[in-house]
Amino acid sequence: MTAIALMMTLLSVTPSSLTFDGAGEKLLHVRNDGDAAVRIERAELAPGSDGFALQPTNGRVLQPGESYELRVAFVPDGRHAQAFGGVQLHAADGEVTAVAVRAGGSWLLTLMIFFPLVGAALVMLAPRGRHALVRAIALGTSLVPLAAALHAVAHFDGAGGLQFVQHVVWIPAFNVEYFVGVDGLSILMVLLTALISTIAILASFGIDQQVRGYFALVLLLETGMLGTFVALDFFLFYIFWELMLVPMYFLIGIWGGPRKEYAAIKFFLYTLVGSVLILLAIIALYFHAAPTALVDGTPVQHTFDMLKLASNDWAHKGLTLFGCDFSRVVWVAFFIGFAIKIPIFPLHTWLPDAHVEAPTAVSVILAGVLLKMGAYGILRVNFAMLPAATEWAATTMTVLGAINIVYGGLCAFAQTDLKRLVAYSSVSHMGFCLVGMASFTDVGMNGAMLQMFNHGTITAMLFLLVGVLYDRAHTRQIDRFGGLAAAMPRYAFVLGLGFFASLGLPGLSGFVGELLVFLGAFAAHRVVVAIALFGVVITAAYHLWALQRVLLGRWNEGWRDRAQFFDLTAREKLTLAPLAAFVIVLGVWPMPLLRLVGPGLGELVRHVLG
Amino acid sequence: MDAGWLFLIPLVPLCGAIVNAAFGARLQRRFGRHAVSVVAVGVVVAAMGLGIGAVAQLAALPARDPALGRVLVDRVFTMVDVGGLRVDFTLALDALSAVLVLVITVVGALIHVYAVGYMADEPAYWRFFACLSLFVFAMLVLVLGDGFVPLLVGWEGVGVCSYLLIGFWYAEPKNARAGMKAFVVNRVGDWGLFAGVALLFWAVAGSWSAIDHRYYFDVGHVQPTLSFRALEQLFGAPEFAHAFAAKTIFGAPVPLVVSLLLLFGACGKSAQAPLHVWLPDAMAGPTPVSALIHAATMVTAGVYLIARLRFLFVLSPAALDVVVAVGLVTALGGAMLGMFQYDIKRVLAYSTISQLGFMFVALGVGAWGAALFHLVTHACFKACLFLGSGSVIAGMHRLTHARHTGHLDEGVESETDRHAMAAGDDEHQPAQLDPRVEADPTDPQDMRNMGGLGELMPRTRWSYLVACWAIAGFPWAAGFWSKDQILAAAYGKSMALWLVGVATAGMTAFYMFRSYYLTFEARPATAAHRRHVRESPAVMTSVLTILAVASLVVGPLGAWLLAHVTGDFAAHEAAARVTAGLMLASVAMATLGWAAARAFYKDEAEHAKLRAANRLRYENLHAFAFDNFRIDELYEATFVRGFAACARAAAWLDEVVVDGVVHALAAVTRGAAWLTGAIDRLFVDGAVDGVAALVLGGGRAARRVQTGRVSHYVLGMTMGVVLLVVWASWW
Amino acid sequence: MIGLQHFLVVSAALFALGLLTVATRRNAVAILMGVELILNAAALNFVAFAHFVAGAVGGVVFALFIIVLAAAEAAIALAIVLAIFRHFRTIDAHDVSTLKE
């Protein structure tokens, strides 16, 4: 038995990990600390160690006590601002010693994700009853991720691939890493999330019950949302994904409207079912991934790394699951899970109830950000990891998107509750995203991404406006209003702006995304897109009809006190102004956004088609 | 040629709109409404100046390649640049845009001046002018835009402004509804527009295989584009045009499908059948709006679109035939409907529809220049007519307001009046034009409440008359030149076409003069009228005069200008010679129409006699034609109700079926949970309880040995000992 | 002649009768009488063996022990019976059953 124990290779490497600050060369000293000679087969860089070079790579024999040097060089290729990799020493007995090498490594995203948690803790520690203090803490806390997101956007290079990366091993026993970074797919979503969260917190100043709990939950939610968009390790992604559910449940269930418990539990269970499917699919991919290495070079049989999973060719592994092609089954599982979030007909019925019963700011977050997670998930997972299956499902996705557009629009028309109408309009708009994504053209894909961002801002504006009306009137029934434009002219202007943006008026931001989506998708699916185009008419119809019944016409005599409908307050204007600015500017000048996401999405399209 | 300052032309009105929107209320409060007027009129006049300057610069360019023509270009900024698509927000001034820019700015400026007078009593003065300036901006972007994207920005922008302005007095639900109707019907047309654009975009660069229905790029790497100039260049090459014409989609030729889709979009904006239903209702807006938007500019956007895309339409003769058909039906239908209306603005609305139909006919027969010419002349005289009617309505408003508030008797000035009042015949009775339809005495727009206003409003009357002369196509006036060109071109195509056109022209003359006679003549003005109806202020009548003069002058002037400035534009045009015979025929028809109108309507007494003699049988058509051939009801019953029903069905489906599945699943889960709970309670827990019960029972039974009686215990001991002994001895 | 077995039989019969009395009688004093019978049966047994087995003088001595023990025991037992009577107002053994479960 002693003989077996001594067979373990005892190589020590100094230093235990290398960090580069720019181009350069560093040395690794490898020493044989054991009693027997060790034959090193080869030294090599772990898969995924772009930008690093290693010398020498040939094998040699190390006597006990002997050491030798390895030179590791880092040559930044301009594409990646951060690089992570590992050096692997393969010994003759199969043992592999791994040393992590890294260059750069940005703390920005980690700060951005976890700062709201700190804020949540601070909020909970505040003394009871000091509402103003709590609100100030929450608002101040939310400004930090916003600043970080703006910094990231300002310094983001559209053609630069993954940026602001932080990549370390977290749980070696399960091959889990802490891997975060932004690329073309997520940069806009990060900005949107930070912006909408700040605005939502500002809009929540009207909450006066259990204020600390409310803001703590919102900040926790913000952590979950930001984390989901930047996580590139599946385990981490799933943790953040689930992290969003619980605060949402409580936010709807405690501070919501009359049917809050029903809406909260419906939302929670519906999303959870999807999450279970996602989890199963993640595990399936995990176990069938090609062997690779962790970021520090440790070779592993399975991995959660989303980028490495994307480089596996799933369609040609010859795997089957339940008798069908493996990649297609997994694709469907992921798709259903994300489709519930988007939401896609027929998995959308949680949305109207959740939106209507949730308080205003929660609706803003729900519609502005959470819906985009489904679309982001489909891009990040279904498109990037399972391209062959995505091509197979293209027509289905387009048809579902078209159904969303038309059906959502029709349902919106029949609503009597203004908030429900806006909720169904969200269903309709997300259909555009799906059609654009399924078009497999640069034009369509960019349109879908633009639509995701623009819909976030527009719909956030609409929910804020509905919230303003509800604050004044304590009802959302459209028929109870009328002639409000005379009493609230500024509100009428902004509501008109929001509605026209939502119906896709050229010159406002809703149009650009829609146009690109239609153009992009038309080539591949003429008839379906032609049918989806009727959405243009339907959308105009219900928006204008609602506008007319609420703002125009005669004053509804049911309201005795006209003064209760006072115009926008300063705080309300502050929440609406940035959104309105985005809506107007991006309507004529979407280039800044397109510069950020264009190259990344183009690569994704080529990846899917190629 | 690069002209980097072109963007100023639409920008200046936009700035005016923003200033008036943001600060208008404050300006109006502090400095009075003229602060707002100065801003609004100023920016339009500035745009006009810039426009004239640009056109002058354009005219000064040396004539070049006839296929491209002369053009000033201003690439303002890049909107979209992804993968296969680059969209620049480029403004381009060529012959076609030049004409329209001039129309928009000149006529627009005049109407702005008029509106200063017309809207003088309006509290939301600033809002009106803000919207009007915004409209001018959007319209300029529409005509200057090089490419579908700027066009769409302008297209929808004018739609929004139209919505805002039709519903300007939004407190009245009818107005808001009219605005919504306009926008939604436009949107229905936009469906065709978007589909056509998408199809054109892809068809330029490739085609769909008829076998596997997939899209393949053409060899030759044409970059799909949305820019008009790029498209014109592409289609200018004959090989490309031929190849494009040969492409098919679902068996139909691509140019035909694209043209029809774009035509549908144009119909929406230009109020052609079947999407014309919004224009009559749009008369709910203030009259300057009707003049500017619904006569001179916005409704001509469809004509502009087709003219702009003529390189596409010429590839499909069938599409051009459809254009002609649409135009013809609309022209005829509009004219017929105009003959029966009592609301003066509705007459003009149907007249607009009809004249636009003429323009479409011109486009369809390939007379591009004639269509454009008619657009210009129509802008002049229609604006004059609308503004004139506005002047009349303003005057009538005082009367009907007094009637409404019961102050009819105020202002009795002269002896004649006092006598008339005493005799009881100063009270105006609405003319009994048609006993079947009631006249509302408080409606300032109803012509039956008018009559004899000619002596009270001379300047208005004469300008209106001149404009009627122009529209009827009498010699020398504008309509004569432009309409005859169209009719000549139609004659070149087919005789039947010409006949229908001439008949429509005759009807035009009839209904226009009918409206003139009913409004300004028919009978001497009653005392009530004399008391309350006055000529409009100079700011309004001077505009009327200018426009009336323009209607006379723009004919020959325009023909000369068109030949010079737009010579290259007419390069594609089918040469049409206006022969003397055709001219005579159309003048004769116009005279016939005028004579009929004069006979029936000039004198109310005569009219009553004719009615008694049952000579007015044509009015039996009245009930059907009065209401827009009941098309509104048809649409209401089919599309609107159908749509609402679909919406309700969808909502029901969502709540009952889709959500029902969710609830059913939830119920199944709850049932399964209850079942599991029951199993747990009965069996699993039951087992545990059973064991406990067993133990308890056993214990209870065993306890009975303990009787507490000593004798029993002794017996027990004895038995035990005996058993022990027995057992020990056996062992 | 009268042999050992005759004495043994008599003592056995006495023992059995005493046991029967203890087991069956209700009156506490009667039970004590039964106990006396048992003790005397044992004493008889001892004396019989002392006589018939050579040199077994111990049996006679033990019989004396038994007489003293019986007397002591009877005194204590009667005292207990008195105490019982004071508490329960009866000396019926069947009624004194508080040890019953």
Coordinates of C-alpha atoms in Angstrom, one line a residue, chain B residues 8-391:
Chain B
L8 CA -32.8 73.3 -42.3
I9 CA -36.0 73.3 -44.4
P10 CA -37.9 70.9 -42.1
L11 CA -35.9 71.8 -39.0
V12 CA -37.1 75.3 -38.8
P13 CA -40.8 74.4 -38.5
L14 CA -39.9 71.7 -36.1
C15 CA -38.2 74.2 -33.9
G16 CA -41.2 76.4 -34.1
A17 CA -43.4 73.5 -33.1
I18 CA -41.2 72.7 -30.1
V19 CA -41.1 76.4 -29.0
N20 CA -44.9 76.7 -29.3
A21 CA -45.5 73.4 -27.6
A22 CA -43.2 74.0 -24.6
F23 CA -43.7 77.7 -24.1
G24 CA -46.7 78.6 -26.2
A25 CA -49.1 78.8 -23.2
R26 CA -46.8 81.0 -21.4
L27 CA -46.1 83.2 -24.4
Q28 CA -49.8 83.5 -25.0
R29 CA -50.5 84.6 -21.5
R30 CA -47.7 87.1 -21.2
F31 CA -47.5 88.6 -24.7
G32 CA -50.8 87.7 -26.2
R33 CA -51.5 85.3 -29.0
H34 CA -49.4 87.2 -31.5
A35 CA -46.3 86.0 -29.9
V36 CA -47.4 82.6 -30.9
S37 CA -48.4 83.8 -34.3
V38 CA -45.1 85.3 -35.0
V39 CA -43.3 82.2 -34.1
A40 CA -45.6 79.9 -36.1
V41 CA -45.9 82.1 -39.2
G42 CA -42.3 83.1 -39.0
V43 CA -41.0 79.5 -39.2
V44 CA -43.2 78.6 -42.1
V45 CA -42.2 81.7 -44.0
A46 CA -38.6 80.9 -43.2
A47 CA -39.1 77.4 -44.5
M48 CA -40.7 78.9 -47.6
G49 CA -37.7 81.1 -48.1
L50 CA -35.3 78.3 -47.7
G51 CA -37.4 76.1 -50.0
I52 CA -37.4 78.8 -52.7
G53 CA -33.7 79.2 -52.3
A54 CA -33.2 75.4 -52.7
V55 CA -35.4 75.2 -55.7
A56 CA -33.5 78.1 -57.3
Q57 CA -30.2 76.3 -56.6
L58 CA -31.7 73.2 -58.1
A59 CA -32.8 75.0 -61.2
A60 CA -29.4 76.5 -61.6
L61 CA -27.7 73.1 -61.8
P62 CA -26.7 72.1 -65.2
A63 CA -29.0 69.5 -66.7
R64 CA -27.4 66.1 -66.6
D65 CA -28.2 62.5 -67.2
P66 CA -31.9 62.5 -67.9
A67 CA -32.3 59.3 -66.0
L68 CA -31.1 60.8 -62.8
G69 CA -32.1 64.3 -63.2
R70 CA -30.8 67.1 -61.0
V71 CA -30.8 66.7 -57.3
L72 CA -29.5 68.3 -54.2
V73 CA -28.6 65.8 -51.5
D74 CA -28.1 66.2 -47.8
R75 CA -27.1 63.2 -45.8
V76 CA -28.0 64.3 -42.3
F77 CA -27.0 61.2 -40.2
T78 CA -27.0 57.5 -40.3
M79 CA -30.0 55.9 -38.7
V80 CA -29.2 52.2 -39.0
D81 CA -26.1 50.3 -40.1
V82 CA -26.3 46.6 -39.5
G83 CA -25.3 43.6 -41.5
G84 CA -27.2 43.9 -44.7
L85 CA -28.9 47.2 -44.2
R86 CA -27.7 50.7 -44.1
V87 CA -30.4 53.4 -43.7
D88 CA -29.3 57.0 -43.8
F89 CA -31.6 59.9 -42.9
T90 CA -30.9 61.7 -46.2
L91 CA -32.9 64.6 -47.6
A92 CA -32.9 65.0 -51.4
L93 CA -34.4 67.7 -53.4
D94 CA -35.2 66.8 -57.0
A95 CA -37.8 68.0 -59.4
L96 CA -40.7 66.1 -57.7
S97 CA -39.8 67.2 -54.2
A98 CA -39.2 70.7 -55.3
V99 CA -42.7 71.1 -56.5
L100 CA -44.1 69.7 -53.4
V101 CA -41.9 71.7 -51.1
L102 CA -43.1 74.9 -52.8
V103 CA -46.7 73.8 -52.5
I104 CA -46.3 72.9 -48.9
T105 CA -44.5 76.0 -47.8
V106 CA -46.2 78.6 -49.9
V107 CA -49.8 77.4 -49.4
G108 CA -48.8 76.5 -45.9
A109 CA -47.6 80.0 -45.1
L110 CA -50.8 81.5 -46.5
I111 CA -53.0 79.1 -44.5
H112 CA -51.0 80.0 -41.4
V113 CA -51.7 83.6 -41.9
Y114 CA -55.4 82.8 -42.4
A115 CA -55.4 80.7 -39.3
V116 CA -54.2 83.7 -37.3
G117 CA -57.5 85.3 -38.0
Y118 CA -59.7 82.2 -38.0
M119 CA -58.5 80.8 -34.6
A120 CA -58.3 84.3 -33.0
D121 CA -60.9 83.4 -30.3
E122 CA -59.5 80.0 -29.5
P123 CA -57.9 79.7 -26.0
A124 CA -55.7 76.8 -27.0
Y125 CA -54.2 79.0 -29.8
W126 CA -50.7 77.9 -29.1
R127 CA -51.5 74.2 -29.2
F128 CA -53.1 74.7 -32.6
F129 CA -50.1 76.3 -34.1
A130 CA -47.7 73.9 -32.4
C131 CA -49.5 71.0 -34.1
L132 CA -49.7 72.9 -37.4
S133 CA -45.9 73.6 -37.4
L134 CA -45.2 70.0 -36.5
F135 CA -47.4 69.0 -39.4
V136 CA -45.4 71.2 -41.8
F137 CA -42.2 69.6 -40.5
A138 CA -43.5 66.1 -41.0
M139 CA -44.8 66.8 -44.5
L140 CA -41.4 68.4 -45.5
V141 CA -39.6 65.3 -44.2
L142 CA -42.0 63.2 -46.2
V143 CA -41.3 64.9 -49.5
L144 CA -37.7 65.6 -48.9
G145 CA -36.8 62.2 -47.5
D146 CA -34.7 60.0 -49.7
G147 CA -35.8 56.6 -48.8
F148 CA -38.6 54.7 -47.3
V149 CA -37.5 55.3 -43.7
P150 CA -37.6 59.1 -43.8
L151 CA -40.7 58.8 -45.9
L152 CA -42.4 56.7 -43.2
V153 CA -41.3 59.1 -40.5
G154 CA -43.0 61.9 -42.4
W155 CA -45.9 59.7 -43.5
E156 CA -46.8 58.7 -39.9
G157 CA -45.9 62.1 -38.6
V158 CA -48.5 63.7 -40.8
G159 CA -50.9 61.0 -39.7
V160 CA -50.3 61.9 -36.0
C161 CA -50.7 65.6 -36.7
S162 CA -53.8 65.0 -38.6
Y163 CA -55.1 63.0 -35.6
L164 CA -54.2 65.8 -33.2
L165 CA -55.7 68.5 -35.4
I166 CA -58.9 66.7 -36.4
G167 CA -59.5 66.1 -32.7
F168 CA -58.4 69.6 -31.8
W169 CA -61.6 70.3 -30.0
Y170 CA -61.4 67.0 -28.3
A171 CA -64.0 67.7 -25.7
E172 CA -66.6 66.8 -28.3
P173 CA -66.5 63.0 -28.6
K174 CA -67.4 63.2 -32.3
N175 CA -64.2 65.0 -33.1
A176 CA -62.0 62.6 -31.2
R177 CA -63.7 59.7 -32.9
A178 CA -63.1 61.3 -36.3
G179 CA -59.4 61.7 -35.5
M180 CA -59.2 58.1 -34.5
K181 CA -61.0 57.0 -37.6
A182 CA -58.6 58.9 -39.8
F183 CA -55.6 57.3 -38.1
V184 CA -56.9 53.8 -38.0
V185 CA -57.9 53.8 -41.7
N186 CA -54.5 55.2 -42.5
R187 CA -53.0 52.4 -40.6
V188 CA -55.0 49.9 -42.5
G189 CA -53.4 51.3 -45.6
D190 CA -50.0 51.2 -43.9
W191 CA -50.3 47.5 -43.7
G192 CA -50.0 47.5 -47.5
L193 CA -47.2 50.0 -47.3
F194 CA -45.1 48.0 -44.9
A195 CA -45.7 44.8 -46.7
G196 CA -44.8 46.4 -50.0
V197 CA -41.6 48.0 -48.7
A198 CA -40.5 44.7 -47.2
L199 CA -41.2 42.8 -50.4
L200 CA -39.5 45.4 -52.5
F201 CA -36.5 45.4 -50.2
W202 CA -35.8 41.7 -50.6
A203 CA -37.0 41.4 -54.2
V204 CA -34.4 43.8 -55.4
A205 CA -31.6 41.6 -54.2
G206 CA -33.0 38.1 -54.8
S207 CA -36.0 36.0 -55.2
W208 CA -38.0 33.2 -53.8
S209 CA -37.7 29.8 -55.4
A210 CA -41.0 28.4 -56.5
I211 CA -39.9 24.9 -55.5
D212 CA -38.7 25.1 -51.9
H213 CA -40.1 28.6 -51.1
R214 CA -36.8 29.7 -49.8
Y215 CA -35.2 33.0 -50.5
Y216 CA -32.0 33.1 -52.6
F217 CA -29.8 36.1 -53.3
D218 CA -29.2 36.9 -56.9
V219 CA -25.8 36.4 -58.5
G220 CA -24.5 39.9 -58.9
H221 CA -24.6 41.0 -55.2
V222 CA -27.1 43.8 -55.4
Q223 CA -27.2 45.3 -51.9
P224 CA -30.8 45.6 -50.8
T225 CA -31.6 49.2 -50.1
L226 CA -34.3 51.4 -49.0
S227 CA -33.0 54.6 -50.5
F228 CA -35.0 56.1 -53.4
R229 CA -32.0 57.4 -55.3
A230 CA -30.2 54.1 -55.0
L231 CA -33.4 52.3 -56.2
E232 CA -33.8 54.8 -59.1
Q233 CA -30.2 54.1 -60.1
L234 CA -30.8 50.3 -60.0
F235 CA -34.0 50.4 -61.9
G236 CA -32.5 52.8 -64.4
A237 CA -30.4 50.0 -65.8
P238 CA -32.6 48.2 -68.3
E239 CA -31.2 44.7 -67.6
F240 CA -32.0 45.0 -63.9
A241 CA -35.5 46.3 -64.7
H242 CA -36.2 43.4 -67.0
A243 CA -34.8 40.9 -64.5
F244 CA -36.9 42.4 -61.8
A245 CA -40.0 42.4 -63.8
A246 CA -39.6 38.7 -64.5
K247 CA -39.5 37.7 -60.8
T248 CA -42.5 36.1 -59.3
I249 CA -44.0 35.5 -55.9
F250 CA -46.7 32.9 -55.4
G251 CA -47.0 32.9 -59.2
A252 CA -47.7 36.6 -59.5
P253 CA -45.2 39.0 -60.9
V254 CA -43.3 40.9 -58.2
P255 CA -43.7 44.4 -59.6
L256 CA -47.4 43.9 -59.7
V257 CA -47.7 42.7 -56.1
V258 CA -45.4 45.4 -54.8
S259 CA -47.2 48.1 -56.7
L260 CA -50.6 46.9 -55.5
L261 CA -49.4 46.8 -51.9
L262 CA -48.0 50.3 -52.1
L263 CA -51.1 51.5 -53.9
F264 CA -53.1 50.2 -50.9
G265 CA -50.9 52.3 -48.7
A266 CA -51.3 55.3 -50.9
C267 CA -55.1 54.9 -50.9
G268 CA -55.2 55.1 -47.2
K269 CA -53.3 58.3 -47.1
S270 CA -55.0 59.9 -50.2
A271 CA -58.5 58.8 -49.3
Q272 CA -59.1 56.7 -52.3
A273 CA -61.7 54.0 -52.5
P274 CA -62.0 51.8 -50.5
L275 CA -60.1 53.7 -47.7
H276 CA -61.7 57.1 -48.3
V277 CA -64.1 57.0 -45.4
W278 CA -62.1 59.0 -43.1
L279 CA -61.9 62.2 -45.0
P280 CA -65.5 63.4 -44.8
D281 CA -65.4 62.8 -41.0
A282 CA -62.1 64.7 -40.8
M283 CA -64.0 67.9 -41.6
A284 CA -64.7 68.0 -37.8
G285 CA -61.4 69.7 -37.5
P286 CA -60.9 73.5 -37.8
T287 CA -61.1 74.7 -41.4
P288 CA -57.5 75.7 -41.8
V289 CA -56.6 72.2 -40.9
S290 CA -59.0 70.9 -43.6
A291 CA -57.5 73.3 -46.0
L292 CA -53.9 72.5 -45.3
I293 CA -53.9 68.9 -44.5
H294 CA -56.9 67.5 -46.1
A295 CA -56.8 69.3 -49.4
A296 CA -53.4 70.7 -50.2
T297 CA -50.8 68.5 -48.6
M298 CA -51.3 65.3 -46.6
V299 CA -53.7 63.7 -48.9
T300 CA -51.4 64.3 -51.8
A301 CA -48.8 62.1 -50.1
G302 CA -50.2 59.1 -51.8
V303 CA -49.9 60.8 -55.2
Y304 CA -46.3 61.7 -54.2
L305 CA -45.5 58.1 -53.3
I306 CA -46.6 56.7 -56.6
A307 CA -44.9 59.4 -58.5
R308 CA -41.7 58.8 -56.6
L309 CA -41.9 55.1 -57.3
R310 CA -42.9 55.4 -61.0
F311 CA -39.8 53.5 -62.0
L312 CA -41.4 50.5 -60.2
F313 CA -45.0 51.1 -61.4
V314 CA -44.0 51.3 -65.1
L315 CA -42.8 47.7 -64.8
S316 CA -46.3 46.5 -64.3
P317 CA -48.9 47.7 -66.7
A318 CA -51.5 45.7 -64.8
A319 CA -50.8 47.7 -61.6
L320 CA -51.1 51.0 -63.5
D321 CA -54.5 49.8 -64.7
V322 CA -55.5 49.2 -61.2
V323 CA -54.4 52.7 -60.3
V324 CA -56.5 54.1 -63.0
A325 CA -59.5 52.0 -61.9
V326 CA -59.1 53.1 -58.3
G327 CA -58.7 56.7 -59.3
L328 CA -61.7 56.6 -61.7
V329 CA -64.0 54.9 -59.2
T330 CA -63.0 57.4 -56.6
A331 CA -63.4 60.4 -58.8
L332 CA -66.8 59.3 -60.0
G333 CA -68.0 58.2 -56.6
G334 CA -66.7 61.4 -54.9
A335 CA -68.4 63.6 -57.4
M336 CA -71.7 61.8 -57.1
L337 CA -71.6 62.0 -53.3
G338 CA -70.6 65.7 -53.5
M339 CA -73.8 66.5 -55.3
F340 CA -76.0 65.6 -52.4
Q341 CA -74.3 67.1 -49.4
Y342 CA -75.6 70.0 -47.4
D343 CA -72.6 70.6 -45.2
I344 CA -70.4 72.9 -47.1
K345 CA -67.2 71.3 -45.9
R346 CA -68.4 67.9 -46.8
V347 CA -69.0 69.0 -50.3
L348 CA -65.4 70.1 -50.4
A349 CA -64.2 66.9 -48.8
Y350 CA -65.9 64.8 -51.5
S351 CA -64.6 67.2 -54.0
T352 CA -61.1 66.6 -52.7
I353 CA -61.6 62.9 -52.9
S354 CA -62.8 63.2 -56.4
Q355 CA -59.9 65.4 -57.5
L356 CA -57.4 63.1 -56.0
G357 CA -59.0 60.4 -58.0
F358 CA -58.2 62.5 -61.1
M359 CA -54.6 62.6 -60.0
F360 CA -54.5 58.9 -59.6
V361 CA -56.0 58.4 -63.0
A362 CA -53.2 60.7 -64.4
L363 CA -50.6 58.6 -62.6
G364 CA -52.2 55.4 -63.9
V365 CA -52.1 56.5 -67.6
G366 CA -48.5 57.6 -67.2
A367 CA -49.1 61.3 -67.2
W368 CA -46.8 62.0 -64.3
G369 CA -46.3 65.6 -65.0
A370 CA -50.0 66.2 -65.4
A371 CA -50.7 64.6 -62.1
L372 CA -48.2 66.8 -60.4
F373 CA -49.5 69.8 -62.2
H374 CA -53.0 69.0 -61.0
L375 CA -51.7 68.6 -57.5
V376 CA -50.4 72.1 -57.6
T377 CA -53.5 73.7 -59.0
H378 CA -55.7 71.7 -56.8
A379 CA -53.8 72.9 -53.8
C380 CA -54.4 76.5 -54.8
F381 CA -58.1 76.4 -55.6
K382 CA -59.0 73.8 -53.0
A383 CA -57.3 75.8 -50.3
C384 CA -59.1 78.9 -51.5
L385 CA -62.4 77.0 -51.4
F386 CA -61.8 75.6 -48.0
L387 CA -60.6 78.9 -46.6
G388 CA -63.6 80.6 -48.2
S389 CA -65.9 78.2 -46.6
G390 CA -64.1 78.8 -43.4
S391 CA -64.7 82.5 -43.7

